[in-house]
C-alpha atoms as one frame of an Amber mdcrd trajectory, in Angstrom:
protein
   8.052   5.120 -17.350   6.483   3.601 -14.256   3.270   1.619 -14.141   1.324
   1.040 -10.957  -2.099   0.150  -9.681  -3.874   2.732  -7.573  -4.728   1.167
  -4.234  -6.120   3.946  -2.049  -7.400   3.407   1.469 -10.937   2.976   0.188
 -10.188   0.297  -2.400 -10.120  -3.395  -1.599  -6.720  -4.648  -0.560  -5.144
  -7.297  -2.813  -3.911  -8.901   0.417  -7.503  -9.773   1.167  -8.350 -10.712
  -2.389  -5.516 -13.190  -2.676  -6.141 -14.466   0.835  -9.450 -15.842  -0.383
  -8.139 -17.525  -3.539  -5.794 -20.425  -4.112  -2.047 -20.074  -4.481  -2.494
 -20.945  -8.145  -5.095 -18.298  -8.892  -3.681 -17.747 -12.358  -4.135 -21.427
 -13.208  -7.610 -22.099 -11.819 -10.276 -24.148 -13.530 -13.940 -23.238 -13.942
 -15.901 -22.890 -10.698 -19.253 -21.401  -9.732 -19.207 -17.777  -8.496 -18.587
 -17.422  -4.766 -18.577 -14.501  -2.328 -15.525 -14.223  -0.103 -14.696 -11.583
   2.484 -11.853 -10.360   4.654 -10.799  -7.567   6.982  -7.302  -6.116   6.903
  -5.792  -4.225   9.847  -3.222  -2.015   8.184  -0.932   0.673   9.519  -3.333
   3.444   8.488  -6.684   1.814   9.069  -9.110  -1.078   8.882 -10.202  -2.267
   5.435 -13.042  -4.610   4.647 -13.787  -6.245   1.315 -16.315  -8.589  -0.225
 -15.341 -10.039  -3.589 -17.158 -12.293  -6.014 -14.771 -14.917  -7.372 -15.572
 -16.603 -10.655 -13.767 -18.317 -13.491 -13.710 -16.938 -17.005 -11.781 -18.411
 -19.923  -9.670 -20.450 -17.549  -8.656 -17.481 -15.388  -9.835 -16.389 -11.967
 -11.794 -13.132 -12.125 -12.730 -10.972  -9.165 -15.531  -8.431  -8.910 -15.615
  -6.108  -5.914 -19.009  -6.153  -4.234 -17.963  -4.142  -1.169 -14.888  -2.127
  -0.225 -14.720   0.162   2.766 -11.936   1.657   4.853 -11.825   3.490   8.156
  -8.703   5.364   9.216  -7.287   4.442  12.630  -4.171   5.349  14.622  -2.956
   1.803  15.253   0.643   2.519  14.145   0.936   5.838  15.983   3.834   5.852
  18.423   5.314   2.531  17.295   8.370   4.204  15.759   9.240   5.707  19.155
   8.239   2.913  21.545   8.075  -0.209  19.416   4.646  -0.938  20.893   1.000
  -0.504  19.983  -0.823   1.870  22.306  -3.675   0.296  24.312  -6.136   2.995
  23.251  -5.207   2.552  19.603  -5.713  -1.207  19.919  -9.171  -0.638  21.387
 -10.118   1.853  18.655  -8.962  -0.529  15.942 -10.767  -3.564  17.318 -13.978
  -1.524  17.592 -13.708  -0.736  13.880 -13.066  -4.401  13.031 -16.206  -5.359
  14.960 -18.247  -2.765  13.045 -16.773  -3.809   9.707 -17.554  -7.470  10.266
 -21.104  -6.642  11.328 -21.679  -4.752   8.071 -20.357  -7.643   5.969 -22.421
 -10.233   7.846 -25.649  -8.232   7.759 -25.451  -6.947   4.190 -23.916  -9.958
   2.426 -24.979 -12.895   4.561 -21.442 -14.224   4.977 -20.944 -16.236   8.160
 -18.617 -14.509  10.680 -16.280 -17.502  10.825 -15.814 -17.255   7.033 -14.404
 -13.723   7.235 -10.634 -13.827   7.549  -9.076 -11.112   9.715  -5.445 -10.265
   8.988  -2.872  -7.696  10.111  -0.270  -6.211   7.800   3.465  -6.689   8.210
   3.807  -3.077   9.372   1.488  -3.741  12.316   3.136  -7.112  12.939   6.467
  -5.397  13.671   5.123  -4.102  17.020   6.627  -5.970  19.976   3.238  -6.303
  21.694   1.247  -7.465  18.672  -0.088 -10.336  20.788  -2.154  -7.775  22.722
  -3.941  -6.878  19.495  -4.482 -10.551  18.705  -5.900 -11.145  22.170  -8.289
  -8.187  21.845  -9.536  -9.509  18.491  -9.999 -12.952  20.018 -11.987 -11.566
  22.950 -14.299  -9.359  20.903 -14.754 -11.449  17.745 -14.057 -15.012  18.897
 -11.668 -15.539  16.016  -7.929 -15.659  15.472  -5.964 -12.779  13.980  -3.421
 -13.723  11.316  -0.235 -11.636  11.234   1.601 -11.477   7.944   5.327 -11.476
   7.519   6.339  -9.008   4.851   7.101 -11.884   2.467   3.670 -13.500   2.800
   2.039 -10.105   2.433   4.100  -9.362  -0.662   3.125 -12.628  -2.336  -0.549
 -11.945  -1.794  -0.324  -8.355  -3.010   1.725  -9.458  -6.016  -0.857 -11.955
  -7.272  -3.719  -9.648  -6.348  -2.205  -6.866  -8.453   0.043  -8.062 -11.279
  -1.726  -9.467 -14.387  -0.949 -13.111 -15.103   0.846 -12.314 -18.362   3.386
 -10.099 -16.556   4.176 -12.325 -13.585   7.575 -13.410 -14.914   8.746  -9.931
 -15.852   7.355  -7.694 -13.106   8.436  -6.183  -9.823   5.901  -5.233  -7.205
   6.960  -2.329  -4.984   4.684  -1.764  -2.002   5.225   1.239   0.254   3.017
   0.935   3.289   2.692   3.173   6.303   4.852   0.919   8.471   7.369  -0.627
   6.076   8.563  -0.674   2.465   9.027  -3.828   0.445   9.430  -5.253  -3.055
   9.184  -8.658  -4.663   9.874 -10.337  -8.005   8.830 -13.817  -9.139  10.282
 -15.988 -11.860   9.607 -19.223 -13.738   5.873 -19.067 -12.962   4.687 -21.978
 -15.105   1.924 -24.531 -14.698   3.032 -26.988 -12.039   5.861 -24.727 -10.871
   5.083 -22.114  -8.247   8.365 -20.402  -9.006  11.179 -18.876  -7.008  11.069
 -15.340  -5.738  13.302 -12.653  -4.283  12.232  -9.851  -1.992  13.541  -6.868
  -0.106  12.350  -4.913   2.913  13.170  -1.558   4.451  11.949  -1.144   8.014
  10.315   2.210   7.478   7.159   3.289   5.703   5.409   6.563   4.971   4.154
   7.074   8.535   7.002   5.540  10.529   9.703   7.258   8.463   7.935  10.610
   8.910   7.834  10.033  12.669  11.556   9.203  12.659  12.421  12.435  10.842
  10.085  14.481  13.036  11.677  13.128  16.190  15.177  13.924  14.899  14.116
  17.425  13.828  12.678  18.175  17.251  15.815  16.900  18.967  18.001  19.070
  16.709  15.558  21.996  16.985  15.445  22.456  13.236  12.504  22.471  10.778
  11.145  19.126   9.614  11.947  19.904   5.977  15.565  20.776   6.850  16.034
  17.481   8.679  14.396  15.581   5.818  16.682  17.138   3.205  19.752  16.504
   5.351  18.775  12.852   5.757  18.374  12.273   2.024  21.939  10.982   1.357
  21.646   8.582   4.304  18.259   7.365   3.121  19.523   6.836  -0.416  22.489
   4.830   0.883  20.242   2.713   3.107  17.918   1.898   0.205  20.873   1.213
  -2.100  22.323  -1.244   0.430  18.978  -3.072   0.475  18.613  -3.021  -3.315
  22.164  -4.250  -3.960  21.252  -7.544  -2.285  18.595  -8.223  -4.945  20.007
  -7.970  -8.494  16.870  -9.601  -9.902  14.778  -6.700  -8.655  17.400  -4.102
  -9.363  18.520  -5.188 -12.822  16.611  -8.158 -14.243  12.967  -7.057 -14.316
  11.720  -4.408 -16.716   8.196  -3.715 -15.464   7.267  -2.144 -12.126   3.929
  -2.084 -10.339   3.754   0.365  -7.470   1.199   0.166  -4.670   0.656   1.929
  -1.381  -0.878   5.062   0.024   1.852   7.485  -1.056   1.594   6.240  -4.649
  -2.152   6.814  -4.546  -1.603  10.304  -3.111   0.868  11.187  -5.854  -1.432
   9.961  -8.614  -4.402  11.819  -7.138  -2.518  15.123  -7.036  -0.559  14.899
 -10.305  -3.134  13.051 -12.418  -6.568  13.856 -10.960  -8.203  13.318 -14.345
  -7.322   9.608 -14.082  -8.651   8.780 -10.600 -11.329   6.585 -12.179  -8.686
   4.451 -13.907  -7.503   1.191 -12.298  -3.950   1.862 -13.495  -2.014   5.043
 -14.155   1.386   5.453 -15.722   3.956   7.626 -13.954   6.840   9.277 -15.703
  10.163   9.126 -13.791  10.025  12.903 -13.465   6.774  12.626 -11.491   8.638
  11.687  -8.320  10.719  14.863  -8.406   7.757  16.918  -9.572   5.581  15.797
  -6.689   8.382  16.342  -4.176   9.100  19.841  -5.505   5.400  20.657  -5.296
   5.290  19.578  -1.645   8.433  21.508  -0.707   7.053  24.672  -2.299   4.224
  24.777   0.255   5.275  22.466   3.134   2.611  23.948   5.419  -0.305  23.670
   2.993  -1.769  20.933   0.831  -0.866  21.456  -2.853  -3.371  23.384  -4.928
  -4.696  21.109  -7.674  -6.333  22.639 -10.742  -9.401  20.553 -11.530 -10.817
  22.916 -14.159  -9.076  20.946 -16.907 -11.391  18.011 -16.169 -14.405  18.754
 -18.358 -16.582  15.849 -17.246 -18.488  16.930 -14.132 -18.695  13.425 -12.694
 -14.977  12.822 -13.113 -14.159  16.231 -11.652 -16.288  15.473  -8.591 -14.577
  12.094  -8.210 -11.160  13.750  -8.393 -12.128  16.297  -5.736 -13.413  13.525
  -3.482 -10.167  11.585  -3.898  -8.059  14.637  -3.047 -10.100  15.153   0.112
  -9.379  11.547   1.047  -5.656  12.161   0.626  -5.917  15.168   2.960  -7.739
  13.047   5.521  -5.328  10.116   5.377  -1.922  11.825   5.370  -0.377  14.787
   7.141   1.848  17.094   5.114   4.927  15.741   6.898   3.930  12.206   5.948
   3.451  13.195   2.315   6.920  14.752   2.216   8.672  11.900   4.015   6.781
   9.242   2.081   7.725  10.783  -1.253  11.381  11.070  -0.258  11.297   7.387
   0.662   9.618   6.423  -2.614  12.083   8.497  -4.622  15.083   6.920  -2.865
  13.760   3.400  -3.422  13.117   4.139  -7.104  16.657   5.440  -7.515  18.195
   2.477  -5.698  16.242  -0.061  -7.781  16.834   1.703 -11.096  13.143   2.253
 -11.789  14.123   4.935 -14.329  15.261   2.135 -16.650  12.030   0.175 -16.337
   8.443   0.464 -17.534
């Protein structure tokens, strides 16, 4: 049975959370509460977060004070050209400017104290320096690009509870790339070794790859996607085989990323208010079958089983967000990618 944290587009990114804390967040001593803030340029949009950091019983605790996301098209076209489009760069920077203004005006945090970062998916673009230059011109601050390994470390410690650090895998499927990490020997005074893996394809970029191939072959998208499944599974297996620690030696899995959030929202709408949701191994196939049944229409989700009116409204709102964030092709391709990665890393044998 899988365990993951829901990290939808409108929830604060653990990249930002961990960016504002020390590398030894799980070993911190008491400190007065402090507000920290960051803005994350991800493959699907711009996310801003303000978090209150405080110490409780010897552990760092974080309380979200602000979390907002705006969808952008920054990654659009990168799969085909390898470059960020100038118009998409401009749109994204405009949203970063607006996000920083909100944080400064509403929370009184100095602009220079707000870290601005770009995800590893965005960083893969060959002209990423153009984005950095645009940020510099409009905000007078540097843009930090993450390698997938740095990003993984931050997400790992922003997501995995301290007591599970030595036994957990973090699998993060973004819009631009897919990656996983496992830590070991995380003791006081020892920052531990780690292993990681990366597949250069995420929910959005993999969907674009399949769509391009389908158009070239003049066949339906779903036909091309099904035909590519054995190749995808072999590619993910080749990646996984290089990391036996991830594949065989960790028994707990935390899944993050937009497609995971989408799956949880559709299959378990009654739990959208929960910070963590368990997935059964059959959920991957169940969600994929549901999408293939109606590849031209968003799945119908029965919310009548949710008796609490407030929770039902929250579930409906979350489903609308999924519709806004992902196209149907992206949902299909993203789930195929997630399923292949789970198979390659033997997630069926893990919690």
